[in-house]
């Protein structure tokens, strides 16, 4: 049994005659007739009833056609899979991350991705969370890895894969005269130094004050440069926010006597570092493989404290 024989049977059924089927398949009528006769001889059953008006399938011919259509669908599936595989060899993945996502295991996963998909063009960008969210919305970014402080902030727009959690601490420069154990009202009235622009539902400061029914503080200095943020935290009279990935830097500043932690008695939202991609965007095979790597061997909190950027401050 050959695939072209089944295709000929389907063409006859769709056109109603051997001649029309031959035209549809760009073959001669004898070639179509021979294909079906050979199939009938192999099966030992008539598949066509030839009449003066053309040809129609016998009841068993319809049975064969139904099975042939399933075979055709599977063949189309193989072709589609092969097309995706070919496309994957020249895919372009734009991945945006924030510094807490720059773990060694992420680097290992990306290296393995390029090994399995050698033709993929990787574009890795370091941005702030708000910039990543905007890039995902506009389609400039395929995937983002960044901290979420609210688990429901983008659940309607994005798919998420949580990787690990990071603790959060509040600090201020040592010379800043502020309460060592401020309450939420005092914190709301103090100046803040933040990395993520406002308004931003994904930012720490929005989620932190929202849980207490408060809007963001009025006095905010926004600095999306990490190095400048660290430098200004030691010099500005303001509350600064530190995730666990930056605790090593903060501890060195505390040891130098330039910084101090603030002991807040209330609840401080932790950061959950997640992989994020739009729900409206289908995942390519390479992106699925990348997610599989992260699921099989996700980064750990301890790994996040060994970021490459920390060496700059050693």
GROMACS .gro file of C-alpha atoms in nm:
model
  314
    1UNK     CA    1   0.000   0.000   0.000
    2UNK     CA    2   0.145   0.335  -0.107
    3UNK     CA    3   0.062   0.684   0.005
    4UNK     CA    4   0.004   0.800  -0.352
    5UNK     CA    5  -0.263   0.529  -0.392
    6UNK     CA    6  -0.454   0.662  -0.091
    7UNK     CA    7  -0.412   1.017  -0.222
    8UNK     CA    8  -0.556   0.908  -0.557
    9UNK     CA    9  -0.857   0.752  -0.385
   10UNK     CA   10  -0.923   1.072  -0.194
   11UNK     CA   11  -0.888   1.284  -0.511
   12UNK     CA   12  -1.145   1.069  -0.692
   13UNK     CA   13  -1.386   1.102  -0.401
   14UNK     CA   14  -1.343   1.481  -0.391
   15UNK     CA   15  -1.372   1.537  -0.768
   16UNK     CA   16  -1.612   1.259  -0.869
   17UNK     CA   17  -1.412   1.125  -1.163
   18UNK     CA   18  -1.076   0.977  -1.256
   19UNK     CA   19  -1.014   1.253  -1.509
   20UNK     CA   20  -1.078   1.535  -1.264
   21UNK     CA   21  -0.871   1.358  -0.999
   22UNK     CA   22  -0.583   1.333  -1.247
   23UNK     CA   23  -0.604   1.707  -1.311
   24UNK     CA   24  -0.607   1.784  -0.940
   25UNK     CA   25  -0.296   1.572  -0.879
   26UNK     CA   26  -0.121   1.686  -1.198
   27UNK     CA   27  -0.105   1.326  -1.323
   28UNK     CA   28  -0.240   1.141  -1.623
   29UNK     CA   29  -0.573   0.957  -1.599
   30UNK     CA   30  -0.406   0.618  -1.662
   31UNK     CA   31  -0.169   0.687  -1.372
   32UNK     CA   32  -0.460   0.755  -1.136
   33UNK     CA   33  -0.649   0.452  -1.262
   34UNK     CA   34  -0.343   0.229  -1.225
   35UNK     CA   35  -0.281   0.346  -0.867
   36UNK     CA   36  -0.634   0.257  -0.758
   37UNK     CA   37  -0.639  -0.074  -0.949
   38UNK     CA   38  -0.311  -0.175  -0.781
   39UNK     CA   39  -0.462  -0.090  -0.442
   40UNK     CA   40  -0.778  -0.288  -0.517
   41UNK     CA   41  -0.572  -0.588  -0.625
   42UNK     CA   42  -0.366  -0.574  -0.307
   43UNK     CA   43  -0.673  -0.552  -0.084
   44UNK     CA   44  -0.884  -0.790  -0.295
   45UNK     CA   45  -1.184  -0.558  -0.267
   46UNK     CA   46  -1.333  -0.304  -0.508
   47UNK     CA   47  -1.293   0.056  -0.394
   48UNK     CA   48  -1.457   0.239  -0.687
   49UNK     CA   49  -1.776   0.198  -0.886
   50UNK     CA   50  -1.703   0.327  -1.235
   51UNK     CA   51  -2.003   0.473  -1.417
   52UNK     CA   52  -2.065   0.676  -1.731
   53UNK     CA   53  -2.085   0.987  -1.517
   54UNK     CA   54  -1.760   0.923  -1.334
   55UNK     CA   55  -1.662   0.721  -1.030
   56UNK     CA   56  -1.789   0.690  -0.673
   57UNK     CA   57  -1.649   0.506  -0.374
   58UNK     CA   58  -1.793   0.173  -0.268
   59UNK     CA   59  -1.897   0.135   0.096
   60UNK     CA   60  -1.561  -0.028   0.169
   61UNK     CA   61  -1.392   0.249  -0.030
   62UNK     CA   62  -1.540   0.499   0.218
   63UNK     CA   63  -1.402   0.291   0.505
   64UNK     CA   64  -1.056   0.297   0.349
   65UNK     CA   65  -1.087   0.672   0.287
   66UNK     CA   66  -1.165   0.742   0.655
   67UNK     CA   67  -0.851   0.559   0.761
   68UNK     CA   68  -0.654   0.727   0.484
   69UNK     CA   69  -0.762   1.068   0.613
   70UNK     CA   70  -0.624   0.983   0.958
   71UNK     CA   71  -0.298   0.877   0.797
   72UNK     CA   72  -0.291   1.202   0.602
   73UNK     CA   73  -0.342   1.402   0.922
   74UNK     CA   74  -0.054   1.222   1.089
   75UNK     CA   75   0.168   1.288   0.788
   76UNK     CA   76   0.073   1.658   0.800
   77UNK     CA   77   0.160   1.653   1.169
   78UNK     CA   78   0.504   1.514   1.091
   79UNK     CA   79   0.558   1.783   0.830
   80UNK     CA   80   0.448   2.055   1.074
   81UNK     CA   81   0.680   1.919   1.342
   82UNK     CA   82   0.963   1.914   1.092
   83UNK     CA   83   0.885   2.275   0.997
   84UNK     CA   84   0.896   2.380   1.362
   85UNK     CA   85   1.226   2.198   1.399
   86UNK     CA   86   1.368   2.381   1.097
   87UNK     CA   87   1.236   2.713   1.225
   88UNK     CA   88   1.389   2.645   1.566
   89UNK     CA   89   1.733   2.628   1.411
   90UNK     CA   90   1.705   2.995   1.321
   91UNK     CA   91   1.493   3.119   1.611
   92UNK     CA   92   1.555   3.445   1.789
   93UNK     CA   93   1.495   3.448   2.165
   94UNK     CA   94   1.493   3.783   2.343
   95UNK     CA   95   1.534   3.716   2.716
   96UNK     CA   96   1.520   4.003   2.963
   97UNK     CA   97   1.637   3.961   3.323
   98UNK     CA   98   1.693   4.162   3.638
   99UNK     CA   99   2.014   4.105   3.842
  100UNK     CA  100   1.859   3.856   4.090
  101UNK     CA  101   1.792   3.626   3.794
  102UNK     CA  102   2.155   3.623   3.680
  103UNK     CA  103   2.241   3.296   3.850
  104UNK     CA  104   2.500   3.041   3.752
  105UNK     CA  105   2.229   2.785   3.680
  106UNK     CA  106   2.058   3.025   3.443
  107UNK     CA  107   2.388   3.063   3.259
  108UNK     CA  108   2.419   2.684   3.247
  109UNK     CA  109   2.065   2.649   3.110
  110UNK     CA  110   2.131   2.908   2.839
  111UNK     CA  111   2.456   2.737   2.745
  112UNK     CA  112   2.277   2.403   2.715
  113UNK     CA  113   2.002   2.567   2.507
  114UNK     CA  114   2.257   2.692   2.254
  115UNK     CA  115   2.416   2.348   2.249
  116UNK     CA  116   2.091   2.169   2.163
  117UNK     CA  117   1.966   2.449   1.934
  118UNK     CA  118   2.292   2.574   1.778
  119UNK     CA  119   2.115   2.805   1.534
  120UNK     CA  120   1.923   3.004   1.795
  121UNK     CA  121   2.004   3.374   1.820
  122UNK     CA  122   2.005   3.474   2.186
  123UNK     CA  123   1.952   3.836   2.287
  124UNK     CA  124   1.991   3.869   2.666
  125UNK     CA  125   1.910   4.206   2.818
  126UNK     CA  126   1.932   4.339   3.173
  127UNK     CA  127   1.631   4.560   3.247
  128UNK     CA  128   1.410   4.656   3.538
  129UNK     CA  129   1.083   4.473   3.602
  130UNK     CA  130   0.861   4.752   3.466
  131UNK     CA  131   1.067   4.767   3.148
  132UNK     CA  132   1.043   4.390   3.105
  133UNK     CA  133   0.666   4.393   3.154
  134UNK     CA  134   0.627   4.670   2.896
  135UNK     CA  135   0.852   4.484   2.651
  136UNK     CA  136   0.647   4.166   2.694
  137UNK     CA  137   0.326   4.356   2.631
  138UNK     CA  138   0.460   4.521   2.316
  139UNK     CA  139   0.618   4.202   2.182
  140UNK     CA  140   0.978   4.329   2.194
  141UNK     CA  141   1.069   4.066   2.456
  142UNK     CA  142   0.988   3.695   2.435
  143UNK     CA  143   1.057   3.597   2.797
  144UNK     CA  144   1.139   3.776   3.117
  145UNK     CA  145   1.289   3.656   3.445
  146UNK     CA  146   1.235   3.899   3.730
  147UNK     CA  147   1.101   3.919   4.089
  148UNK     CA  148   0.729   3.929   4.155
  149UNK     CA  149   0.605   4.074   4.482
  150UNK     CA  150   0.238   4.013   4.404
  151UNK     CA  151   0.140   3.665   4.275
  152UNK     CA  152  -0.165   3.802   4.092
  153UNK     CA  153  -0.024   4.118   3.937
  154UNK     CA  154  -0.011   3.985   3.581
  155UNK     CA  155  -0.202   3.657   3.595
  156UNK     CA  156  -0.446   3.768   3.323
  157UNK     CA  157  -0.176   3.866   3.076
  158UNK     CA  158   0.118   3.637   3.144
  159UNK     CA  159   0.209   3.278   3.211
  160UNK     CA  160   0.455   3.237   3.496
  161UNK     CA  161   0.693   2.971   3.620
  162UNK     CA  162   0.815   3.041   3.976
  163UNK     CA  163   1.184   2.957   4.025
  164UNK     CA  164   1.280   3.059   4.379
  165UNK     CA  165   1.200   3.307   4.655
  166UNK     CA  166   1.418   3.587   4.787
  167UNK     CA  167   1.386   3.754   5.126
  168UNK     CA  168   1.363   4.133   5.136
  169UNK     CA  169   1.518   4.375   5.385
  170UNK     CA  170   1.481   4.748   5.441
  171UNK     CA  171   1.785   4.961   5.514
  172UNK     CA  172   1.903   5.320   5.540
  173UNK     CA  173   2.235   5.497   5.563
  174UNK     CA  174   2.382   5.501   5.913
  175UNK     CA  175   2.379   5.881   5.941
  176UNK     CA  176   2.009   5.903   5.858
  177UNK     CA  177   1.816   5.992   6.172
  178UNK     CA  178   1.516   5.765   6.149
  179UNK     CA  179   1.340   5.524   6.387
  180UNK     CA  180   1.527   5.192   6.407
  181UNK     CA  181   1.192   5.009   6.426
  182UNK     CA  182   0.957   5.223   6.215
  183UNK     CA  183   0.587   5.143   6.187
  184UNK     CA  184   0.400   5.152   5.858
  185UNK     CA  185   0.285   5.512   5.907
  186UNK     CA  186   0.641   5.627   5.970
  187UNK     CA  187   0.770   5.434   5.668
  188UNK     CA  188   0.500   5.591   5.453
  189UNK     CA  189   0.619   5.938   5.552
  190UNK     CA  190   0.988   5.869   5.489
  191UNK     CA  191   1.174   5.922   5.159
  192UNK     CA  192   1.241   5.605   4.956
  193UNK     CA  193   1.506   5.498   4.708
  194UNK     CA  194   1.362   5.248   4.457
  195UNK     CA  195   1.485   5.062   4.151
  196UNK     CA  196   1.155   5.023   3.967
  197UNK     CA  197   0.972   5.320   3.819
  198UNK     CA  198   0.625   5.403   3.947
  199UNK     CA  199   0.339   5.345   3.895
  200UNK     CA  200   0.421   4.976   3.868
  201UNK     CA  201   0.200   4.701   4.010
  202UNK     CA  202   0.501   4.464   4.008
  203UNK     CA  203   0.725   4.685   4.221
  204UNK     CA  204   0.801   4.615   4.585
  205UNK     CA  205   0.690   4.955   4.706
  206UNK     CA  206   0.348   4.929   4.537
  207UNK     CA  207   0.280   4.581   4.676
  208UNK     CA  208   0.421   4.665   5.020
  209UNK     CA  209   0.201   4.967   5.088
  210UNK     CA  210  -0.100   4.826   4.902
  211UNK     CA  211  -0.129   4.542   5.154
  212UNK     CA  212  -0.174   4.807   5.425
  213UNK     CA  213  -0.429   5.002   5.221
  214UNK     CA  214  -0.187   5.283   5.142
  215UNK     CA  215  -0.071   5.442   4.820
  216UNK     CA  216   0.297   5.482   4.740
  217UNK     CA  217   0.490   5.740   4.946
  218UNK     CA  218   0.517   6.094   4.808
  219UNK     CA  219   0.896   6.120   4.841
  220UNK     CA  220   1.053   5.872   4.603
  221UNK     CA  221   1.388   5.874   4.424
  222UNK     CA  222   1.381   5.633   4.130
  223UNK     CA  223   1.712   5.489   4.013
  224UNK     CA  224   1.714   5.203   3.765
  225UNK     CA  225   2.094   5.178   3.763
  226UNK     CA  226   2.198   4.910   4.012
  227UNK     CA  227   2.548   5.046   4.069
  228UNK     CA  228   2.418   5.399   4.120
  229UNK     CA  229   2.145   5.264   4.350
  230UNK     CA  230   2.405   5.101   4.576
  231UNK     CA  231   2.613   5.419   4.581
  232UNK     CA  232   2.315   5.643   4.658
  233UNK     CA  233   2.187   5.413   4.934
  234UNK     CA  234   2.501   5.500   5.134
  235UNK     CA  235   2.459   5.874   5.077
  236UNK     CA  236   2.087   5.950   5.060
  237UNK     CA  237   1.854   6.001   5.355
  238UNK     CA  238   1.601   5.745   5.237
  239UNK     CA  239   1.477   5.388   5.288
  240UNK     CA  240   1.636   5.145   5.042
  241UNK     CA  241   1.507   4.798   4.947
  242UNK     CA  242   1.740   4.497   4.930
  243UNK     CA  243   1.662   4.148   4.809
  244UNK     CA  244   1.852   3.846   4.935
  245UNK     CA  245   2.061   3.852   4.616
  246UNK     CA  246   2.218   4.177   4.741
  247UNK     CA  247   2.252   4.092   5.111
  248UNK     CA  248   2.627   4.036   5.071
  249UNK     CA  249   2.671   4.395   4.951
  250UNK     CA  250   2.449   4.530   5.229
  251UNK     CA  251   2.641   4.335   5.495
  252UNK     CA  252   2.971   4.483   5.375
  253UNK     CA  253   2.825   4.831   5.400
  254UNK     CA  254   2.694   4.756   5.749
  255UNK     CA  255   3.038   4.632   5.852
  256UNK     CA  256   3.191   4.952   5.715
  257UNK     CA  257   2.945   5.149   5.928
  258UNK     CA  258   2.778   5.322   5.634
  259UNK     CA  259   2.445   5.135   5.638
  260UNK     CA  260   2.196   4.996   5.889
  261UNK     CA  261   1.899   4.760   5.862
  262UNK     CA  262   1.554   4.879   5.964
  263UNK     CA  263   1.353   4.640   6.180
  264UNK     CA  264   0.992   4.657   6.060
  265UNK     CA  265   0.755   4.459   6.280
  266UNK     CA  266   0.494   4.407   6.010
  267UNK     CA  267   0.489   4.181   5.705
  268UNK     CA  268   0.734   4.247   5.424
  269UNK     CA  269   0.649   4.076   5.093
  270UNK     CA  270   0.916   3.842   4.965
  271UNK     CA  271   1.026   3.837   4.604
  272UNK     CA  272   0.946   3.535   4.388
  273UNK     CA  273   1.172   3.520   4.086
  274UNK     CA  274   0.961   3.393   3.794
  275UNK     CA  275   0.993   3.319   3.426
  276UNK     CA  276   0.721   3.516   3.249
  277UNK     CA  277   0.583   3.514   2.893
  278UNK     CA  278   0.263   3.644   2.728
  279UNK     CA  279  -0.038   3.412   2.720
  280UNK     CA  280  -0.109   3.519   2.364
  281UNK     CA  281   0.233   3.415   2.236
  282UNK     CA  282   0.288   3.047   2.146
  283UNK     CA  283   0.609   2.893   2.274
  284UNK     CA  284   0.862   2.776   2.018
  285UNK     CA  285   1.025   2.433   2.065
  286UNK     CA  286   1.345   2.601   2.183
  287UNK     CA  287   1.155   2.808   2.442
  288UNK     CA  288   0.975   2.495   2.564
  289UNK     CA  289   1.310   2.322   2.598
  290UNK     CA  290   1.448   2.619   2.792
  291UNK     CA  291   1.154   2.608   3.034
  292UNK     CA  292   1.204   2.234   3.074
  293UNK     CA  293   1.567   2.294   3.172
  294UNK     CA  294   1.462   2.546   3.435
  295UNK     CA  295   1.195   2.312   3.572
  296UNK     CA  296   1.429   2.013   3.591
  297UNK     CA  297   1.707   2.204   3.765
  298UNK     CA  298   1.574   2.537   3.889
  299UNK     CA  299   1.806   2.799   4.039
  300UNK     CA  300   1.825   2.812   4.417
  301UNK     CA  301   1.818   3.103   4.658
  302UNK     CA  302   2.177   3.032   4.759
  303UNK     CA  303   2.277   3.046   4.393
  304UNK     CA  304   2.119   3.388   4.362
  305UNK     CA  305   2.361   3.528   4.620
  306UNK     CA  306   2.653   3.438   4.394
  307UNK     CA  307   2.568   3.679   4.117
  308UNK     CA  308   2.839   3.788   3.882
  309UNK     CA  309   2.777   4.154   3.958
  310UNK     CA  310   2.871   4.100   4.324
  311UNK     CA  311   3.234   4.050   4.228
  312UNK     CA  312   3.241   4.414   4.119
  313UNK     CA  313   3.200   4.519   4.480
  314UNK     CA  314   3.439   4.268   4.643
   0.00000   0.00000   0.00000
